[in-house]
Backbone as a printed PyTorch tensor [residue, N CA C, xyz], in Angstrom:
tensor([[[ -6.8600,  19.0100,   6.9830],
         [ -5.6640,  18.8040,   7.7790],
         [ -5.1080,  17.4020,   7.5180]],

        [[ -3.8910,  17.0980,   7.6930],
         [ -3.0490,  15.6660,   7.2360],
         [ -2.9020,  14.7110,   9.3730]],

        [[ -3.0790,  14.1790,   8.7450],
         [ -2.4600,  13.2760,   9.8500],
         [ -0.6860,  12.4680,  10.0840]],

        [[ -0.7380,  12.8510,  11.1160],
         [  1.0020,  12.5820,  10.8860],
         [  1.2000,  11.1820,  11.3940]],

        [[  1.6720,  10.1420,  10.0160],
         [  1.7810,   8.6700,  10.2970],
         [  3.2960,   8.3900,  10.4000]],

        [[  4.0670,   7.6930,  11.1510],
         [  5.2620,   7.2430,  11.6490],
         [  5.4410,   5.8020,  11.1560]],

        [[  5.8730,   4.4800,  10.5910],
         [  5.9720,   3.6300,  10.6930],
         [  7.3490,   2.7070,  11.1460]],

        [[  7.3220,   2.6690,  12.2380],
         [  8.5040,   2.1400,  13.1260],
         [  8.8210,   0.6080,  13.2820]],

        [[ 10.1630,  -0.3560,  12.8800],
         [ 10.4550,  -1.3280,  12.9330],
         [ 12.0830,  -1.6060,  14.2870]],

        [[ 11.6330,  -2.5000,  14.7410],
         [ 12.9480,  -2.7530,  16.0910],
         [ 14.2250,  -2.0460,  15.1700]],

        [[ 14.4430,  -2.0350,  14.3290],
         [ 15.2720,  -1.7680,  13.2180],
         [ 15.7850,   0.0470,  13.4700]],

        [[ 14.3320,   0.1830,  12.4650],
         [ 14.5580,   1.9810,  12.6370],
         [ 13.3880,   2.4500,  12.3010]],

        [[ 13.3780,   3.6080,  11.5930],
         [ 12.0350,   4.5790,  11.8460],
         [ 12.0040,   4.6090,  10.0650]],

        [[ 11.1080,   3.8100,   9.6570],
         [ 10.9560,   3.0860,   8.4110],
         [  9.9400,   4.4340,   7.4400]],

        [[  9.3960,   5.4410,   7.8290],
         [  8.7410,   6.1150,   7.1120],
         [  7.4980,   6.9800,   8.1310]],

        [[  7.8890,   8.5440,   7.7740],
         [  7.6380,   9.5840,   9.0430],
         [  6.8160,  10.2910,   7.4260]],

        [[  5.6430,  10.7730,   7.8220],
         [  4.7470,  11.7630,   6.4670],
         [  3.3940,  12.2930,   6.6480]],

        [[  3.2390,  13.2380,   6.9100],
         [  1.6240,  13.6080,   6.6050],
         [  0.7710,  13.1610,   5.3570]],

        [[ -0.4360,  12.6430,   5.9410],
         [ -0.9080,  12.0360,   4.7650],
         [ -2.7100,  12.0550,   5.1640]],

        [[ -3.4300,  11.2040,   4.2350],
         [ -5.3390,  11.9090,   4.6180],
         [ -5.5760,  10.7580,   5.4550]],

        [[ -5.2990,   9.3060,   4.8780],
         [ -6.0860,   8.3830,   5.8450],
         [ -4.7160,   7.3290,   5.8440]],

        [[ -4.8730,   6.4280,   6.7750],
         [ -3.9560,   5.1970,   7.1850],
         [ -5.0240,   3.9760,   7.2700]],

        [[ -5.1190,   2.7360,   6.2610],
         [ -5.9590,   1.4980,   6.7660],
         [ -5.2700,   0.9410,   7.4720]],

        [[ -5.5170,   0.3200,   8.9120],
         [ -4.3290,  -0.7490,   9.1360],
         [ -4.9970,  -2.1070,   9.5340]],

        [[ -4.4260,  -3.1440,   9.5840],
         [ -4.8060,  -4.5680,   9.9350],
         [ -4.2790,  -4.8380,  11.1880]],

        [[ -5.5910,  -4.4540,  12.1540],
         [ -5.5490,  -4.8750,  13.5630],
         [ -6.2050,  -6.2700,  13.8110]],

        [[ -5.7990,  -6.5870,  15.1410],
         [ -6.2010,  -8.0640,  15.5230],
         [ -7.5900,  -8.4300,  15.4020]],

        [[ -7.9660,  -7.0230,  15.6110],
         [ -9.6830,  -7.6010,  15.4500],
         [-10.8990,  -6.9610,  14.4220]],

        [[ -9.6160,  -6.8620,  12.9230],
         [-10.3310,  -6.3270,  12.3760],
         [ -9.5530,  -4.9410,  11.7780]],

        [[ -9.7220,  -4.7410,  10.2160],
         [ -8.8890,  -3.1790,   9.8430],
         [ -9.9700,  -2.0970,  10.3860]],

        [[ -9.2830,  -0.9830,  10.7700],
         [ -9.5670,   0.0620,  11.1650],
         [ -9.0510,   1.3010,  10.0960]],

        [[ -9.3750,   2.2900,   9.9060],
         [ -8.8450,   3.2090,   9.3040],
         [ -8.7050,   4.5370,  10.3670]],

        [[ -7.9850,   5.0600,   9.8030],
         [ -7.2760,   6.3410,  10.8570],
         [ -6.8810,   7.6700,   9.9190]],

        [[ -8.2850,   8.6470,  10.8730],
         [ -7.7920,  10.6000,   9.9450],
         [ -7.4950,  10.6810,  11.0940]],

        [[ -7.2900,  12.1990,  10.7580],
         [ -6.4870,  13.4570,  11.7380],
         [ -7.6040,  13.4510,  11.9840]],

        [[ -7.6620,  13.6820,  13.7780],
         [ -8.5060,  13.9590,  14.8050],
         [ -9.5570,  12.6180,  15.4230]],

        [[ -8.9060,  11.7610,  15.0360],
         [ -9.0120,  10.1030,  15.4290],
         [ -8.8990,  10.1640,  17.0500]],

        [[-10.1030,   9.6330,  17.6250],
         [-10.2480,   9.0510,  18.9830],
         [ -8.3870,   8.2380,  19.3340]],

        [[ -8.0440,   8.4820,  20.7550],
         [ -7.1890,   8.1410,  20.7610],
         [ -7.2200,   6.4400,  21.6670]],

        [[ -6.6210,   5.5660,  20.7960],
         [ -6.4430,   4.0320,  21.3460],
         [ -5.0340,   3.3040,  20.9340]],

        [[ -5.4370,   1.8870,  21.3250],
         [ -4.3480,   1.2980,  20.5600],
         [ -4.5380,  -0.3540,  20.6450]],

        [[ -3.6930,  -0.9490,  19.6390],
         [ -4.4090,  -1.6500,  18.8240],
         [ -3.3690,  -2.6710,  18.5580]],

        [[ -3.2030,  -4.3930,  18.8450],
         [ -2.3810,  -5.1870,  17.9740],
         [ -2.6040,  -5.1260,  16.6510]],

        [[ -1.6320,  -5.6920,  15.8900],
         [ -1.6940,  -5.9210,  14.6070],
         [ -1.7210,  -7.3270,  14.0110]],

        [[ -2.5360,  -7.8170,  13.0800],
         [ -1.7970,  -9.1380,  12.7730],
         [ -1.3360,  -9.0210,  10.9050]],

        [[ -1.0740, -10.1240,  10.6920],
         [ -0.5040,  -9.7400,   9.3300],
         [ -1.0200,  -9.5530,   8.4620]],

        [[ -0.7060,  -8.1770,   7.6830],
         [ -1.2920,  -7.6080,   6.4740],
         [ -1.0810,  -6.4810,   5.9090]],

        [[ -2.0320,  -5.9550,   5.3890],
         [ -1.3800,  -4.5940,   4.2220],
         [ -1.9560,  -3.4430,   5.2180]],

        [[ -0.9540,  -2.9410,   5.2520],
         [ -1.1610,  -0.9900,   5.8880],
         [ -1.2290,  -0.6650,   4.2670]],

        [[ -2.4110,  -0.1050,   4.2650],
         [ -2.7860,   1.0020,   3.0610],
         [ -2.6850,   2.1810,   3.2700]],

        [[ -1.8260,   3.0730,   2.7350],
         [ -1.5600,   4.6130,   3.0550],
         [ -2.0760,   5.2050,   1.6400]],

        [[ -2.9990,   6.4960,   2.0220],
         [ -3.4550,   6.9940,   0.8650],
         [ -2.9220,   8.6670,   1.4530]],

        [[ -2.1870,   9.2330,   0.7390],
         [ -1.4840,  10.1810,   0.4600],
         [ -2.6630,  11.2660,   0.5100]],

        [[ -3.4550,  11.5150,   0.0050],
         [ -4.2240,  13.0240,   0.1060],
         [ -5.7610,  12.0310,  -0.0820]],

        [[ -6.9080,  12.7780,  -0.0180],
         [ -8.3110,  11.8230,  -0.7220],
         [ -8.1500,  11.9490,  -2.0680]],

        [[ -8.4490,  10.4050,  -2.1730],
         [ -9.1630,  10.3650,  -3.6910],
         [ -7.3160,   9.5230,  -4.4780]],

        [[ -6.4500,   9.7580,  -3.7970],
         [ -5.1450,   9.3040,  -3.8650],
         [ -5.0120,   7.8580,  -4.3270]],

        [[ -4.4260,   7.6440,  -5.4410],
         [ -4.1000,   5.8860,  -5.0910],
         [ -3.1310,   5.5800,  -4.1360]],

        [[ -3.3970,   4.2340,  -3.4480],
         [ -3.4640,   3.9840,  -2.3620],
         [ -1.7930,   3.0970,  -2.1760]],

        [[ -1.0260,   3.3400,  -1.2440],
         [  0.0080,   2.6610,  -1.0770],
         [  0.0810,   1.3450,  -0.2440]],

        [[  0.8710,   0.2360,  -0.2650],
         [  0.1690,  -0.6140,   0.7270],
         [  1.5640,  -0.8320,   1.0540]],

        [[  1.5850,  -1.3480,   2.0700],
         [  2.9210,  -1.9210,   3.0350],
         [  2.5370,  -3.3580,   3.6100]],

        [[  3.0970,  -4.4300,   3.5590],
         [  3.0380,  -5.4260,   4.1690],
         [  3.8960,  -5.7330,   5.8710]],

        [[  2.8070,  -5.5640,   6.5390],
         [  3.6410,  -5.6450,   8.0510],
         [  3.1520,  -7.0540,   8.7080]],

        [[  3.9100,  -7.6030,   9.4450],
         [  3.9740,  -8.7870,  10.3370],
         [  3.8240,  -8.0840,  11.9760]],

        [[  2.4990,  -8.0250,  12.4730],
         [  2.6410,  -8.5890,  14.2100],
         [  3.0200,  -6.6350,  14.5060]],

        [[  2.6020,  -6.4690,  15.5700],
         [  3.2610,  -5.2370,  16.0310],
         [  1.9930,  -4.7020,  16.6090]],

        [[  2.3570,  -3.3020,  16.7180],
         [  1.2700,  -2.0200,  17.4700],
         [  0.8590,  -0.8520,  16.9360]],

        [[ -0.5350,  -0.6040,  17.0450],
         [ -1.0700,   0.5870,  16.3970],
         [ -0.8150,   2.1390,  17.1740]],

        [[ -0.8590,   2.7680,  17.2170],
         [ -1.5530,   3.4920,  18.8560],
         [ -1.6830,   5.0130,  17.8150]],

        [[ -3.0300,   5.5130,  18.3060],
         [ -3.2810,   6.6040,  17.7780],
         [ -3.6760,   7.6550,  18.8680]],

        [[ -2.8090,   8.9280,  18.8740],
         [ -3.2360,   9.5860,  20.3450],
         [ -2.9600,  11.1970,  19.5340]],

        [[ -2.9450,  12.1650,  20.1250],
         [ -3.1760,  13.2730,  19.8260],
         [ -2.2300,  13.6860,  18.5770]],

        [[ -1.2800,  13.2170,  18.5010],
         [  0.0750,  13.6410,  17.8060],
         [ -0.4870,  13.0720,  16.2390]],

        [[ -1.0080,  12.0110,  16.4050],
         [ -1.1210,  10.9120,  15.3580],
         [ -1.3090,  10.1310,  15.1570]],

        [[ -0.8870,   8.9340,  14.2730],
         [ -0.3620,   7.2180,  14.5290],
         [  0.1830,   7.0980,  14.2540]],

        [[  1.2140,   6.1170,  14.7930],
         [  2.3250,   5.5450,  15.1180],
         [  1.8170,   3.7810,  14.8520]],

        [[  2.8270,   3.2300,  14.0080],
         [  2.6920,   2.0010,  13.9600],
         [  4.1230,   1.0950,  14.3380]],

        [[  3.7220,   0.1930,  15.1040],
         [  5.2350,  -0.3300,  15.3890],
         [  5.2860,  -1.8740,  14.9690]],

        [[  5.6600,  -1.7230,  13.7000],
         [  5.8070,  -3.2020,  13.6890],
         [  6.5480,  -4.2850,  13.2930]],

        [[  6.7240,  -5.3820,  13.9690],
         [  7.8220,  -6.5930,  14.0630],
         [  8.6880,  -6.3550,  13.2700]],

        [[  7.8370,  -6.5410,  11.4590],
         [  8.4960,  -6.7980,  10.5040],
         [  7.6500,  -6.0560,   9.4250]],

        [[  8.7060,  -5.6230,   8.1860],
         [  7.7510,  -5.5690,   7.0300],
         [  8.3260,  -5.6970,   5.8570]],

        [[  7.4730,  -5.8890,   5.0160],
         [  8.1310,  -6.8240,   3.5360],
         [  8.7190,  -5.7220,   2.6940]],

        [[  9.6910,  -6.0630,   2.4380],
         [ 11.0360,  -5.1760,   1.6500],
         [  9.8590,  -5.3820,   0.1600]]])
């Protein structure tokens, strides 16, 4: 099954996709996130969201500044400040 990742900026809704895993750089540490992930949530501080598209996938990275994780039944959702064009 895919997990459905959202990545949201004050801006707009920067990239909506099913995909296998999400790394992200939380405040206290990266966490990674599948489908059927305990549901929490999480600051961010600055660094690379790694999105890997299916397993075994090379890996995409996104540079985000500051924001929020939150992973709850639907998915994760990342909301953050800023991210590098």
């Amino acid at each position: 099954m895919a997990l459905k990742f959202e990545l949201v900026t004050p801006a707009r809704l920067e990239r909506t996709a099913d995909v296998h895993m999400v790394t992200v750089p939380g405040a206290e540490g990266d966490f990674s996130v599948l489908e059927g992930h305990a549901p929490f949530m999480a600051t961010l501080r600055n660094g690379s969201l790694t999105i890997y598209a299916a397993p075994g996938a090379d890996p995409e990275t996104i540079e985000v500044e500051g924001g929020f994780a939150e992973v709850n039944e639907t998915g994760l959702t990342v909301l953050a400040e800023h991210i590098a064009n």
